[in-house]
Amino acid sequence: MTVYSFYIFDRHAECIYKRRWLPRPASLKSPGGPELGQTMRTGDDDAKLVFGTVFSLRNMVRKLGGEDDNFVSYTTSQYKLHYYETPTNIKFVMLTDIKSPSMRIALQQIYINLFVEYVVKNPLSPVEHPGGLGVNNELFEESLEQFVQTRVLA
Amino acid sequence: MLSYQSRAALDVLIPSTPCVLSPHSQLSKMSYYFTILSPTDTPIFNIAFGTSKGGGDGIARFRFPDTAQYMNQFIIHSSLDIVEEAQWTNGGMYLKHIDTYPPATAYISAFLTPSGARFLLLHQPPQLPSSGTSGSLGSSSLLGSSASTTRASSSSVAANPTSPQTEEAIRQFMNEIYESYVKTAMSPFYKQGMEIKSPVFRTRVTAAGKKWL
Amino acid sequence: MSTQKASRIGEEIWKTRIDKVNAELVTLTYGTIVAQLCQDYDSNYQEVNKQLDKMGYNIGMRLIEDFLAKSGVGRCANFRETADMIAKVGFKIFLNVAPTVTNWTSDNNQFSLIFDDNPLADFVELPDDGRAQDELWFSNILCGVLRGALEMVQMQIEAHFVSDVLRGDDTTEMRVSLVRYIEDEMPPEDD
């Protein structure tokens, strides 16, 4: 299993954390400059795209399946996107290869064991991260790294 | 229980403090003056009350009512040296009866908190109608009558300031106050060494006095 | 979800997933904070109430995450369910008390929490300056905690104490009103 990237969005639709492990799959990349109809994108653009996608998808799913419904993941021919949202509207998103098993539990564990423990409970870390300040927390990053490594090896 | 109390009371009573015992219940009521001194010897709480047990009305009647207010303070403070001596002889917090001030027939019992506050209780038996002239002979003859023995036992705490019953009653009283004192000291708005103005604490002390003395 | 079920959840989490600390430590710590605020604001109790509420708000915004992580409960279906969740799970796991939910308005938007027991206020006697009894809400931090926590789960509420045994009242009662449900925020439009 390969993990491509990981994002956290807060309730203000702000990307407060992003991390990339491997380059995006081929089709998402733009080899040798922008292709037709596609401009060069930065990591920030990626985050915005990801947010837009999960936000729309989630609203759509709720319209179809009721207020409590939520989507878990979607797969394209190139990647699989895993999604977990807390009742506080924090969204955890992970992009992996398409053969990956469901990461919903993994994302929930990242929330419970890493995000809440190291970020939320750290009194020096701000509650909100306005203006793209983002989660800047060594303990969180290290544990996340470790967590993902064990998943990848497994 | 009753008979044990009265017998024990008698043992202590006869030789040491004959004049205290009285056949008249009104006269066997003690007057109490209770003070808490901060570790730096500032009085932070005072209260005067009388015996409530055995039909007492709980009102203090000191022998010299005009001067009692200052005299009691004075007597209590004068016993501080003895408290200081006594506190190292005894591992317990309750030092029992530690001092007597004969001119006012005032007895002092002390209790120390580990933090250095001192609870001092002055107890003064009432003045006898014969103003203390009755000898031990007279007393023992009074004791001989069954009526007075019963009376003494029902209010033995009041009757004799140095009997084991009195000491036990004062121990209970002190312990109860200690508990209330700790609670009061735990209030975030109370600062160590500050005068205790809490009406709740005063009520609790009054209740403890009623219950045990 | 019924009140009984909420009580069971609260009980279960309290027993298995909560690290306990000495109650006196909590009481003394909170008491010291309030006393210090009273001193810092020169016994301006309105200001102290405000500061406590603000502190609570900041706590609530974090505490809700811990609450959700520990309880694993999802979104409440309605405000009545929210009330039970606050009283029987929230207060239970963080303070080991379970206030009574009562006095609902007919539109189900306002309720009262009656506290039989308030660990924050053990041993406390308000200052006898003749004003604290009428002006200081000693446990006002709790109002802020609820406000902060519920805001994070898309509920704007208003909470205030209406009585406190510390003031000599018969009960300690907090009034909680739902102001509105907060809409999802949209990302800012790209230029």
Coordinates of C-alpha atoms in Angstrom, one line a residue, chain B residues 42-181:
Chain B
T42 CA -3.0 36.7 65.9
P43 CA -6.5 35.8 67.1
I44 CA -8.5 34.9 64.0
F45 CA -11.7 33.7 65.6
N46 CA -13.4 34.2 69.0
I47 CA -16.6 33.0 70.4
A48 CA -18.1 32.8 73.9
F49 CA -20.7 30.3 74.8
G50 CA -22.0 28.3 77.7
T51 CA -23.0 24.7 78.4
S52 CA -25.8 23.3 76.4
K53 CA -25.7 19.8 77.8
G54 CA -28.1 18.7 80.5
G55 CA -30.5 21.5 79.9
G56 CA -28.1 24.4 79.7
D57 CA -29.1 27.4 77.7
G58 CA -25.8 27.8 75.9
I59 CA -25.2 31.3 77.2
A60 CA -21.8 32.2 78.7
R61 CA -21.9 33.6 82.2
F62 CA -18.4 34.5 83.2
R63 CA -17.6 35.3 86.7
F64 CA -16.5 38.8 86.0
P65 CA -18.7 39.7 83.1
D66 CA -17.5 43.3 83.0
T67 CA -13.9 42.3 82.2
A68 CA -14.4 38.9 80.8
Q69 CA -13.9 40.0 77.2
Y70 CA -10.3 41.2 77.7
M71 CA -9.6 38.9 80.6
N72 CA -10.4 35.8 78.6
Q73 CA -8.1 36.9 75.8
F74 CA -5.4 37.7 78.3
I75 CA -5.7 34.4 80.1
I76 CA -5.6 32.5 76.9
H77 CA -2.6 34.3 75.6
S78 CA -0.8 33.9 78.8
S79 CA -1.0 30.1 78.4
L80 CA 0.8 30.2 75.0
D81 CA 4.2 29.5 76.6
I82 CA 2.8 26.4 78.1
V83 CA 1.3 25.4 74.8
E84 CA 4.7 25.8 73.2
E85 CA 6.3 23.6 75.9
A86 CA 3.6 21.0 75.7
Q87 CA 3.5 20.7 72.0
W88 CA 6.8 18.8 71.8
T89 CA 6.0 16.4 74.6
N90 CA 3.0 15.0 72.8
G91 CA 2.8 13.7 69.3
G92 CA -1.0 14.3 69.1
M93 CA -2.7 17.4 68.1
Y94 CA -4.9 17.5 71.1
L95 CA -3.0 18.6 74.2
K96 CA -5.9 18.3 76.6
H97 CA -6.0 20.6 79.6
I98 CA -2.7 22.4 79.7
D99 CA -3.1 25.4 82.0
T100 CA -5.1 26.8 84.8
Y101 CA -5.5 30.3 85.9
P102 CA -6.6 30.1 89.5
P103 CA -7.7 33.7 90.1
A104 CA -10.5 33.3 87.6
T105 CA -10.7 29.5 88.0
A106 CA -10.1 29.3 84.3
Y107 CA -9.0 26.1 82.6
I108 CA -7.3 26.1 79.2
S109 CA -7.4 23.2 76.8
A110 CA -5.4 23.3 73.6
F111 CA -5.4 21.7 70.1
L112 CA -2.7 22.3 67.6
T113 CA -3.1 22.0 63.8
P114 CA -0.1 20.8 61.9
S115 CA 0.0 24.1 60.1
G116 CA 0.6 25.9 63.4
A117 CA -2.8 27.3 64.2
R118 CA -3.9 26.8 67.8
F119 CA -7.3 26.2 69.1
L120 CA -7.6 27.3 72.7
L121 CA -10.6 26.7 74.8
L122 CA -11.0 28.5 78.1
H123 CA -13.6 26.9 80.4
Q124 CA -14.7 28.4 83.6
P125 CA -17.0 26.8 86.0
P126 CA -19.7 29.0 87.5
Q127 CA -19.2 30.7 90.8
L128 CA -20.7 28.9 93.8
P129 CA -23.2 30.8 95.9
S130 CA -20.9 30.3 98.8
S131 CA -18.1 31.9 96.7
G132 CA -15.7 29.0 96.9
T133 CA -15.6 28.6 100.6
S134 CA -17.0 25.1 100.6
G135 CA -14.3 22.6 101.5
S136 CA -13.8 19.1 100.2
L137 CA -15.7 17.8 103.1
G138 CA -18.8 19.7 102.1
S139 CA -18.4 18.5 98.6
S140 CA -18.1 14.9 99.3
S141 CA -21.2 15.1 101.5
L142 CA -23.0 16.6 98.5
L143 CA -21.7 13.8 96.4
G144 CA -23.0 11.3 98.9
S145 CA -26.6 12.1 97.9
S146 CA -27.8 10.1 95.0
A147 CA -29.6 13.1 93.5
S148 CA -26.5 15.1 93.1
T149 CA -24.6 12.1 91.6
T150 CA -27.2 11.7 88.9
R151 CA -27.1 15.4 88.3
A152 CA -23.4 15.3 88.0
S153 CA -23.4 12.4 85.6
S154 CA -26.0 13.9 83.3
S155 CA -23.9 17.0 83.0
S156 CA -20.5 15.7 83.9
V157 CA -18.8 17.6 81.1
A158 CA -20.0 20.8 82.6
A159 CA -19.3 19.7 86.1
N160 CA -15.6 19.1 86.1
P161 CA -13.1 20.7 83.8
T162 CA -10.4 18.1 84.2
S163 CA -12.3 14.8 84.2
P164 CA -11.6 12.3 81.4
Q165 CA -15.2 12.9 80.2
T166 CA -14.5 16.6 79.8
E167 CA -11.3 15.9 78.0
E168 CA -13.0 13.5 75.7
A169 CA -15.8 15.9 75.1
I170 CA -13.4 18.6 74.3
R171 CA -11.4 16.3 72.0
Q172 CA -14.6 15.7 70.1
F173 CA -15.4 19.4 70.0
M174 CA -11.9 20.2 68.8
N175 CA -11.9 17.5 66.2
E176 CA -15.1 18.8 64.8
I177 CA -13.9 22.3 64.7
Y178 CA -10.7 21.2 63.1
E179 CA -12.7 19.6 60.3
S180 CA -14.7 22.8 59.8
Y181 CA -11.5 24.9 60.0

